[in-house]
Amino acid sequence: QVQLVESGGGLVQAGGSLRLSCAASGRIFSINTMHWYRQAPGKQRELVARITSGGVTNYADSVKGRFTISRDNAKNTVYLQMNSLKSEDTAVYICNVLQEGDNYWGSGTQVTVSS
């Protein structure tokens, strides 16, 4: 089993920044892909960014150039640096790890951007 705990969410004004963290514990392997998803009220969950254990990253078009995903493999932690935040970034941000075909999810952290 893998446990994921997110932190770093909060209330920020439009144009501001936040840094989310997700710490993984338990049965973590050296090869996996870590993701950040988000879900806004009344909307489907969407993939924001992902990073492989080798450091390859992908981003949703809506956050390219504003968000940066990174990871510290020694700490089993993934980060999401969010800059130039917009009101439409308001959502619960949820961490996910995919390893050996199994998905593990955190409970999420709320990000609210006021305009």
Short mmCIF file of N, CA, C and O in Angstrom, two decimals:
data_model
loop_
_atom_site.label_atom_id
_atom_site.label_comp_id
_atom_site.label_asym_id
_atom_site.label_seq_id
_atom_site.Cartn_x
_atom_site.Cartn_y
_atom_site.Cartn_z
N GLN A 1 0.83 -1.20 0.00
CA GLN A 1 0.00 0.00 0.00
C GLN A 1 0.86 1.25 0.00
O GLN A 1 1.98 1.24 0.49
N VAL A 2 0.30 2.31 -0.56
CA VAL A 2 0.98 3.60 -0.62
C VAL A 2 0.05 4.64 -0.01
O VAL A 2 -1.13 4.67 -0.31
N GLN A 3 0.63 5.48 0.83
CA GLN A 3 -0.13 6.59 1.40
C GLN A 3 0.42 7.90 0.85
O GLN A 3 1.64 8.07 0.74
N LEU A 4 -0.50 8.81 0.52
CA LEU A 4 -0.12 10.11 -0.04
C LEU A 4 -0.75 11.20 0.82
O LEU A 4 -1.95 11.16 1.10
N VAL A 5 0.07 12.17 1.20
CA VAL A 5 -0.42 13.29 2.00
C VAL A 5 -0.02 14.59 1.32
O VAL A 5 1.17 14.89 1.17
N GLU A 6 -1.04 15.37 0.92
CA GLU A 6 -0.80 16.66 0.27
C GLU A 6 -0.78 17.78 1.30
O GLU A 6 -1.43 17.69 2.35
N SER A 7 -0.07 18.84 0.95
CA SER A 7 -0.05 20.03 1.80
C SER A 7 0.28 21.24 0.92
O SER A 7 0.71 21.08 -0.22
N GLY A 8 0.04 22.41 1.47
CA GLY A 8 0.42 23.64 0.78
C GLY A 8 -0.71 24.41 0.15
O GLY A 8 -0.49 25.51 -0.38
N GLY A 9 -1.91 23.87 0.19
CA GLY A 9 -3.04 24.60 -0.37
C GLY A 9 -3.41 25.80 0.48
O GLY A 9 -2.88 25.99 1.57
N GLY A 10 -4.33 26.62 -0.04
CA GLY A 10 -4.78 27.77 0.71
C GLY A 10 -5.49 28.77 -0.16
O GLY A 10 -5.86 28.47 -1.30
N LEU A 11 -5.65 29.97 0.39
CA LEU A 11 -6.31 31.07 -0.30
C LEU A 11 -5.25 32.06 -0.77
O LEU A 11 -4.39 32.47 0.01
N VAL A 12 -5.32 32.42 -2.05
CA VAL A 12 -4.34 33.34 -2.61
C VAL A 12 -5.05 34.26 -3.60
O VAL A 12 -6.05 33.88 -4.21
N GLN A 13 -4.53 35.46 -3.76
CA GLN A 13 -5.10 36.39 -4.73
C GLN A 13 -4.63 36.03 -6.14
O GLN A 13 -3.56 35.44 -6.33
N ALA A 14 -5.44 36.41 -7.10
CA ALA A 14 -5.06 36.19 -8.50
C ALA A 14 -3.70 36.84 -8.77
O ALA A 14 -3.43 37.94 -8.30
N GLY A 15 -2.87 36.11 -9.50
CA GLY A 15 -1.51 36.56 -9.77
C GLY A 15 -0.50 36.07 -8.78
O GLY A 15 0.72 36.20 -9.01
N GLY A 16 -0.97 35.50 -7.69
CA GLY A 16 -0.06 35.01 -6.66
C GLY A 16 0.45 33.62 -6.94
O GLY A 16 0.22 33.04 -8.02
N SER A 17 1.17 33.06 -5.95
CA SER A 17 1.81 31.76 -6.10
C SER A 17 1.53 30.88 -4.89
O SER A 17 1.31 31.37 -3.79
N LEU A 18 1.56 29.58 -5.14
CA LEU A 18 1.50 28.57 -4.09
C LEU A 18 2.38 27.41 -4.50
O LEU A 18 2.58 27.15 -5.69
N ARG A 19 2.87 26.70 -3.49
CA ARG A 19 3.65 25.49 -3.75
C ARG A 19 3.01 24.34 -3.00
O ARG A 19 2.92 24.35 -1.77
N LEU A 20 2.55 23.35 -3.75
CA LEU A 20 1.96 22.16 -3.16
C LEU A 20 3.02 21.07 -3.01
O LEU A 20 3.93 20.96 -3.83
N SER A 21 2.85 20.29 -1.97
CA SER A 21 3.72 19.13 -1.75
C SER A 21 2.87 17.89 -1.56
O SER A 21 1.75 17.97 -1.06
N CYS A 22 3.42 16.76 -1.95
CA CYS A 22 2.75 15.47 -1.74
C CYS A 22 3.82 14.47 -1.32
O CYS A 22 4.71 14.13 -2.11
N ALA A 23 3.71 14.02 -0.09
CA ALA A 23 4.66 13.06 0.45
C ALA A 23 4.08 11.66 0.37
O ALA A 23 2.96 11.41 0.84
N ALA A 24 4.84 10.76 -0.23
CA ALA A 24 4.41 9.37 -0.37
C ALA A 24 5.14 8.50 0.65
O ALA A 24 6.33 8.70 0.92
N SER A 25 4.43 7.53 1.20
CA SER A 25 5.04 6.58 2.13
C SER A 25 4.46 5.21 1.86
O SER A 25 3.45 5.05 1.19
N GLY A 26 5.11 4.22 2.44
CA GLY A 26 4.65 2.84 2.24
C GLY A 26 5.46 2.15 1.18
O GLY A 26 6.68 2.31 1.09
N ARG A 27 4.79 1.39 0.34
CA ARG A 27 5.44 0.53 -0.65
C ARG A 27 5.74 1.31 -1.94
O ARG A 27 5.12 1.10 -2.97
N ILE A 28 6.72 2.20 -1.83
CA ILE A 28 7.10 3.03 -2.96
C ILE A 28 8.27 2.39 -3.70
O ILE A 28 9.27 2.05 -3.07
N PHE A 29 8.14 2.26 -5.01
CA PHE A 29 9.20 1.70 -5.82
C PHE A 29 9.98 2.82 -6.49
O PHE A 29 9.54 3.96 -6.55
N SER A 30 11.12 2.47 -7.01
CA SER A 30 11.97 3.50 -7.62
C SER A 30 11.43 3.96 -8.96
O SER A 30 11.74 5.06 -9.41
N ILE A 31 10.62 3.13 -9.61
CA ILE A 31 10.07 3.50 -10.92
C ILE A 31 8.57 3.71 -10.78
O ILE A 31 7.82 2.77 -10.46
N ASN A 32 8.14 4.95 -10.98
CA ASN A 32 6.72 5.26 -10.96
C ASN A 32 6.50 6.62 -11.61
O ASN A 32 7.46 7.33 -11.93
N THR A 33 5.27 6.96 -11.80
CA THR A 33 4.91 8.28 -12.31
C THR A 33 4.02 8.95 -11.28
O THR A 33 3.07 8.34 -10.78
N MET A 34 4.33 10.19 -10.98
CA MET A 34 3.56 10.95 -10.00
C MET A 34 2.79 12.04 -10.73
O MET A 34 3.31 12.64 -11.68
N HIS A 35 1.57 12.26 -10.30
CA HIS A 35 0.67 13.18 -10.98
C HIS A 35 0.04 14.15 -9.99
O HIS A 35 -0.14 13.83 -8.82
N TRP A 36 -0.31 15.30 -10.52
CA TRP A 36 -1.23 16.21 -9.84
C TRP A 36 -2.48 16.33 -10.70
O TRP A 36 -2.40 16.63 -11.90
N TYR A 37 -3.62 16.05 -10.09
CA TYR A 37 -4.92 16.28 -10.71
C TYR A 37 -5.61 17.42 -9.95
O TYR A 37 -5.18 17.80 -8.86
N ARG A 38 -6.67 17.92 -10.52
CA ARG A 38 -7.50 18.88 -9.80
C ARG A 38 -8.97 18.65 -10.17
O ARG A 38 -9.29 18.16 -11.26
N GLN A 39 -9.81 19.01 -9.22
CA GLN A 39 -11.24 18.89 -9.45
C GLN A 39 -11.95 20.10 -8.87
O GLN A 39 -11.87 20.35 -7.66
N ALA A 40 -12.61 20.84 -9.74
CA ALA A 40 -13.39 22.00 -9.33
C ALA A 40 -14.84 21.56 -9.14
O ALA A 40 -15.28 20.56 -9.72
N PRO A 41 -15.61 22.30 -8.34
CA PRO A 41 -17.01 21.95 -8.11
C PRO A 41 -17.78 21.83 -9.41
O PRO A 41 -17.73 22.72 -10.26
N GLY A 42 -18.48 20.70 -9.56
CA GLY A 42 -19.31 20.50 -10.75
C GLY A 42 -18.54 20.14 -12.00
O GLY A 42 -19.13 20.03 -13.08
N LYS A 43 -17.24 19.94 -11.87
CA LYS A 43 -16.43 19.60 -13.05
C LYS A 43 -15.75 18.26 -12.86
O LYS A 43 -15.60 17.76 -11.74
N GLN A 44 -15.33 17.69 -13.98
CA GLN A 44 -14.61 16.41 -13.92
C GLN A 44 -13.17 16.63 -13.43
O GLN A 44 -12.59 17.70 -13.61
N ARG A 45 -12.63 15.59 -12.85
CA ARG A 45 -11.23 15.64 -12.45
C ARG A 45 -10.37 15.74 -13.70
O ARG A 45 -10.60 15.03 -14.68
N GLU A 46 -9.37 16.61 -13.66
CA GLU A 46 -8.49 16.77 -14.81
C GLU A 46 -7.03 16.66 -14.39
O GLU A 46 -6.65 17.04 -13.28
N LEU A 47 -6.24 16.12 -15.30
CA LEU A 47 -4.80 15.99 -15.06
C LEU A 47 -4.14 17.36 -15.24
O LEU A 47 -4.33 18.00 -16.27
N VAL A 48 -3.38 17.77 -14.25
CA VAL A 48 -2.67 19.04 -14.31
C VAL A 48 -1.24 18.86 -14.80
O VAL A 48 -0.78 19.56 -15.71
N ALA A 49 -0.55 17.89 -14.20
CA ALA A 49 0.85 17.67 -14.57
C ALA A 49 1.27 16.29 -14.08
O ALA A 49 0.68 15.75 -13.15
N ARG A 50 2.30 15.75 -14.72
CA ARG A 50 2.86 14.48 -14.28
C ARG A 50 4.36 14.48 -14.49
O ARG A 50 4.88 15.22 -15.33
N ILE A 51 5.02 13.62 -13.71
CA ILE A 51 6.47 13.52 -13.81
C ILE A 51 6.87 12.08 -13.58
O ILE A 51 6.41 11.44 -12.63
N THR A 52 7.71 11.56 -14.46
CA THR A 52 8.19 10.19 -14.31
C THR A 52 9.34 10.15 -13.31
O THR A 52 9.88 11.19 -12.91
N SER A 53 9.73 8.96 -12.94
CA SER A 53 10.86 8.82 -12.01
C SER A 53 12.15 9.31 -12.66
O SER A 53 13.09 9.66 -11.96
N GLY A 54 12.16 9.37 -14.00
CA GLY A 54 13.33 9.89 -14.70
C GLY A 54 13.30 11.37 -14.92
O GLY A 54 14.22 11.95 -15.50
N GLY A 55 12.20 12.02 -14.50
CA GLY A 55 12.12 13.47 -14.60
C GLY A 55 11.42 14.02 -15.84
O GLY A 55 11.42 15.23 -16.05
N VAL A 56 10.82 13.15 -16.64
CA VAL A 56 10.07 13.63 -17.81
C VAL A 56 8.74 14.20 -17.34
O VAL A 56 8.03 13.58 -16.56
N THR A 57 8.41 15.39 -17.83
CA THR A 57 7.20 16.08 -17.38
C THR A 57 6.23 16.33 -18.53
O THR A 57 6.62 16.46 -19.68
N ASN A 58 4.96 16.41 -18.15
CA ASN A 58 3.89 16.81 -19.09
C ASN A 58 2.93 17.70 -18.33
O ASN A 58 2.73 17.52 -17.12
N TYR A 59 2.34 18.65 -19.06
CA TYR A 59 1.42 19.60 -18.44
C TYR A 59 0.14 19.75 -19.25
O TYR A 59 0.15 19.63 -20.48
N ALA A 60 -0.94 20.07 -18.56
CA ALA A 60 -2.15 20.47 -19.25
C ALA A 60 -1.89 21.82 -19.93
O ALA A 60 -1.13 22.65 -19.41
N ASP A 61 -2.52 22.03 -21.08
CA ASP A 61 -2.31 23.28 -21.80
C ASP A 61 -2.66 24.50 -20.94
O ASP A 61 -2.03 25.55 -21.06
N SER A 62 -3.65 24.34 -20.08
CA SER A 62 -4.13 25.47 -19.28
C SER A 62 -3.13 25.95 -18.24
O SER A 62 -3.27 27.06 -17.72
N VAL A 63 -2.12 25.14 -17.94
CA VAL A 63 -1.16 25.54 -16.90
C VAL A 63 0.27 25.67 -17.42
O VAL A 63 1.17 26.06 -16.67
N LYS A 64 0.48 25.35 -18.68
CA LYS A 64 1.84 25.43 -19.25
C LYS A 64 2.39 26.84 -19.11
O LYS A 64 1.70 27.83 -19.38
N GLY A 65 3.64 26.92 -18.65
CA GLY A 65 4.28 28.21 -18.47
C GLY A 65 4.00 28.85 -17.13
O GLY A 65 4.65 29.84 -16.76
N ARG A 66 3.04 28.31 -16.38
CA ARG A 66 2.71 28.87 -15.07
C ARG A 66 3.01 27.90 -13.93
O ARG A 66 3.39 28.31 -12.84
N PHE A 67 2.82 26.61 -14.18
CA PHE A 67 3.02 25.58 -13.15
C PHE A 67 4.27 24.77 -13.48
O PHE A 67 4.58 24.52 -14.65
N THR A 68 4.94 24.32 -12.42
CA THR A 68 6.12 23.46 -12.59
C THR A 68 6.02 22.30 -11.62
O THR A 68 5.88 22.51 -10.41
N ILE A 69 6.09 21.08 -12.15
CA ILE A 69 6.10 19.89 -11.31
C ILE A 69 7.54 19.42 -11.13
O ILE A 69 8.35 19.50 -12.07
N SER A 70 7.84 18.96 -9.94
CA SER A 70 9.18 18.44 -9.67
C SER A 70 9.05 17.34 -8.62
O SER A 70 8.00 17.18 -8.00
N ARG A 71 10.12 16.61 -8.42
CA ARG A 71 10.09 15.54 -7.42
C ARG A 71 11.44 15.37 -6.79
O ARG A 71 12.48 15.65 -7.41
N ASP A 72 11.41 14.90 -5.57
CA ASP A 72 12.62 14.55 -4.83
C ASP A 72 12.50 13.06 -4.55
O ASP A 72 11.76 12.63 -3.65
N ASN A 73 13.21 12.25 -5.33
CA ASN A 73 13.08 10.80 -5.20
C ASN A 73 13.58 10.30 -3.84
O ASN A 73 13.07 9.31 -3.32
N ALA A 74 14.55 10.96 -3.28
CA ALA A 74 15.07 10.54 -1.98
C ALA A 74 14.03 10.72 -0.88
O ALA A 74 14.01 9.97 0.10
N LYS A 75 13.16 11.71 -1.07
CA LYS A 75 12.12 11.99 -0.07
C LYS A 75 10.75 11.43 -0.49
O LYS A 75 9.77 11.62 0.23
N ASN A 76 10.69 10.81 -1.67
CA ASN A 76 9.40 10.33 -2.20
C ASN A 76 8.35 11.43 -2.16
O ASN A 76 7.20 11.21 -1.73
N THR A 77 8.73 12.59 -2.61
CA THR A 77 7.85 13.75 -2.56
C THR A 77 7.78 14.40 -3.94
O THR A 77 8.80 14.53 -4.63
N VAL A 78 6.57 14.81 -4.30
CA VAL A 78 6.35 15.53 -5.55
C VAL A 78 5.82 16.92 -5.20
O VAL A 78 5.08 17.08 -4.22
N TYR A 79 6.23 17.90 -5.98
CA TYR A 79 5.85 19.29 -5.74
C TYR A 79 5.14 19.86 -6.96
O TYR A 79 5.34 19.40 -8.08
N LEU A 80 4.33 20.86 -6.70
CA LEU A 80 3.72 21.61 -7.79
C LEU A 80 3.84 23.09 -7.45
O LEU A 80 3.17 23.58 -6.54
N GLN A 81 4.73 23.77 -8.16
CA GLN A 81 4.89 25.21 -8.00
C GLN A 81 3.89 25.88 -8.95
O GLN A 81 3.94 25.65 -10.17
N MET A 82 3.01 26.69 -8.38
CA MET A 82 1.97 27.33 -9.16
C MET A 82 2.15 28.84 -9.10
O MET A 82 2.08 29.44 -8.02
N ASN A 83 2.42 29.43 -10.24
CA ASN A 83 2.61 30.88 -10.34
C ASN A 83 1.52 31.49 -11.21
O ASN A 83 0.82 30.79 -11.94
N SER A 84 1.39 32.81 -11.11
CA SER A 84 0.40 33.55 -11.92
C SER A 84 -0.98 32.89 -11.83
O SER A 84 -1.64 32.66 -12.84
N LEU A 85 -1.39 32.60 -10.62
CA LEU A 85 -2.64 31.88 -10.41
C LEU A 85 -3.83 32.70 -10.88
O LEU A 85 -3.86 33.94 -10.75
N LYS A 86 -4.82 31.99 -11.41
CA LYS A 86 -6.05 32.59 -11.91
C LYS A 86 -7.24 32.01 -11.13
O LYS A 86 -7.14 30.93 -10.54
N SER A 87 -8.35 32.70 -11.19
CA SER A 87 -9.53 32.23 -10.47
C SER A 87 -9.96 30.85 -10.97
O SER A 87 -10.45 30.03 -10.19
N GLU A 88 -9.73 30.58 -12.24
CA GLU A 88 -10.10 29.27 -12.78
C GLU A 88 -9.20 28.13 -12.32
O GLU A 88 -9.46 26.97 -12.62
N ASP A 89 -8.14 28.46 -11.58
CA ASP A 89 -7.30 27.42 -10.98
C ASP A 89 -7.88 26.92 -9.66
O ASP A 89 -7.37 25.96 -9.07
N THR A 90 -8.93 27.56 -9.18
CA THR A 90 -9.56 27.14 -7.93
C THR A 90 -10.09 25.72 -8.05
O THR A 90 -10.86 25.41 -8.96
N ALA A 91 -9.63 24.86 -7.14
CA ALA A 91 -10.02 23.45 -7.18
C ALA A 91 -9.40 22.73 -5.99
O ALA A 91 -8.56 23.30 -5.28
N VAL A 92 -9.80 21.49 -5.82
CA VAL A 92 -9.08 20.59 -4.92
C VAL A 92 -7.99 19.92 -5.76
O VAL A 92 -8.28 19.35 -6.82
N TYR A 93 -6.77 20.02 -5.29
CA TYR A 93 -5.63 19.44 -6.00
C TYR A 93 -5.29 18.11 -5.33
O TYR A 93 -5.09 18.05 -4.10
N ILE A 94 -5.20 17.09 -6.16
CA ILE A 94 -5.09 15.72 -5.67
C ILE A 94 -3.84 15.07 -6.25
O ILE A 94 -3.59 15.12 -7.46
N CYS A 95 -3.07 14.45 -5.39
CA CYS A 95 -1.84 13.77 -5.78
C CYS A 95 -2.15 12.32 -6.14
O CYS A 95 -3.03 11.69 -5.53
N ASN A 96 -1.43 11.80 -7.11
CA ASN A 96 -1.62 10.42 -7.56
C ASN A 96 -0.27 9.81 -7.89
O ASN A 96 0.61 10.47 -8.44
N VAL A 97 -0.12 8.55 -7.54
CA VAL A 97 1.06 7.78 -7.94
C VAL A 97 0.61 6.55 -8.72
O VAL A 97 -0.31 5.84 -8.28
N LEU A 98 1.23 6.34 -9.85
CA LEU A 98 0.97 5.15 -10.66
C LEU A 98 2.24 4.31 -10.68
O LEU A 98 3.29 4.77 -11.14
N GLN A 99 2.15 3.11 -10.13
CA GLN A 99 3.31 2.24 -10.17
C GLN A 99 2.85 0.80 -10.34
O GLN A 99 1.90 0.36 -9.68
N GLU A 100 3.50 0.10 -11.24
CA GLU A 100 3.17 -1.28 -11.56
C GLU A 100 1.68 -1.48 -11.82
O GLU A 100 1.09 -2.47 -11.40
N GLY A 101 1.09 -0.52 -12.49
CA GLY A 101 -0.31 -0.64 -12.88
C GLY A 101 -1.31 -0.28 -11.80
O GLY A 101 -2.52 -0.29 -12.05
N ASP A 102 -0.85 0.05 -10.62
CA ASP A 102 -1.74 0.42 -9.53
C ASP A 102 -1.75 1.93 -9.32
O ASP A 102 -0.70 2.57 -9.35
N ASN A 103 -2.95 2.47 -9.09
CA ASN A 103 -3.12 3.89 -8.81
C ASN A 103 -3.36 4.11 -7.33
O ASN A 103 -4.16 3.40 -6.71
N TYR A 104 -2.70 5.11 -6.79
CA TYR A 104 -2.90 5.49 -5.40
C TYR A 104 -3.22 7.00 -5.38
O TYR A 104 -2.61 7.78 -6.12
N TRP A 105 -4.16 7.37 -4.49
CA TRP A 105 -4.64 8.75 -4.46
C TRP A 105 -4.53 9.35 -3.07
O TRP A 105 -4.75 8.67 -2.06
N GLY A 106 -4.21 10.63 -3.04
CA GLY A 106 -4.29 11.37 -1.79
C GLY A 106 -5.71 11.89 -1.61
O GLY A 106 -6.58 11.69 -2.47
N SER A 107 -5.93 12.58 -0.51
CA SER A 107 -7.26 13.10 -0.22
C SER A 107 -7.47 14.50 -0.78
O SER A 107 -8.61 14.97 -0.85
N GLY A 108 -6.38 15.16 -1.17
CA GLY A 108 -6.50 16.46 -1.81
C GLY A 108 -6.26 17.63 -0.87
O GLY A 108 -6.37 17.51 0.35
N THR A 109 -5.91 18.76 -1.48
CA THR A 109 -5.73 20.01 -0.75
C THR A 109 -6.42 21.12 -1.55
O THR A 109 -6.30 21.18 -2.77
N GLN A 110 -7.14 21.97 -0.83
CA GLN A 110 -7.95 23.00 -1.49
C GLN A 110 -7.08 24.19 -1.87
O GLN A 110 -6.32 24.71 -1.04
N VAL A 111 -7.23 24.63 -3.11
CA VAL A 111 -6.61 25.86 -3.59
C VAL A 111 -7.73 26.79 -4.03
O VAL A 111 -8.55 26.43 -4.88
N THR A 112 -7.76 27.96 -3.43
CA THR A 112 -8.77 28.95 -3.78
C THR A 112 -8.08 30.24 -4.22
O THR A 112 -7.27 30.79 -3.46
N VAL A 113 -8.40 30.69 -5.43
CA VAL A 113 -7.80 31.91 -5.98
C VAL A 113 -8.89 32.97 -6.06
O VAL A 113 -9.89 32.79 -6.76
N SER A 114 -8.68 34.06 -5.35
CA SER A 114 -9.67 35.14 -5.35
C SER A 114 -9.30 36.17 -6.41
O SER A 114 -8.13 36.51 -6.60
N SER A 115 -10.31 36.66 -7.09
CA SER A 115 -10.06 37.64 -8.17
C SER A 115 -10.24 39.06 -7.67
O SER A 115 -10.66 39.30 -6.55
#
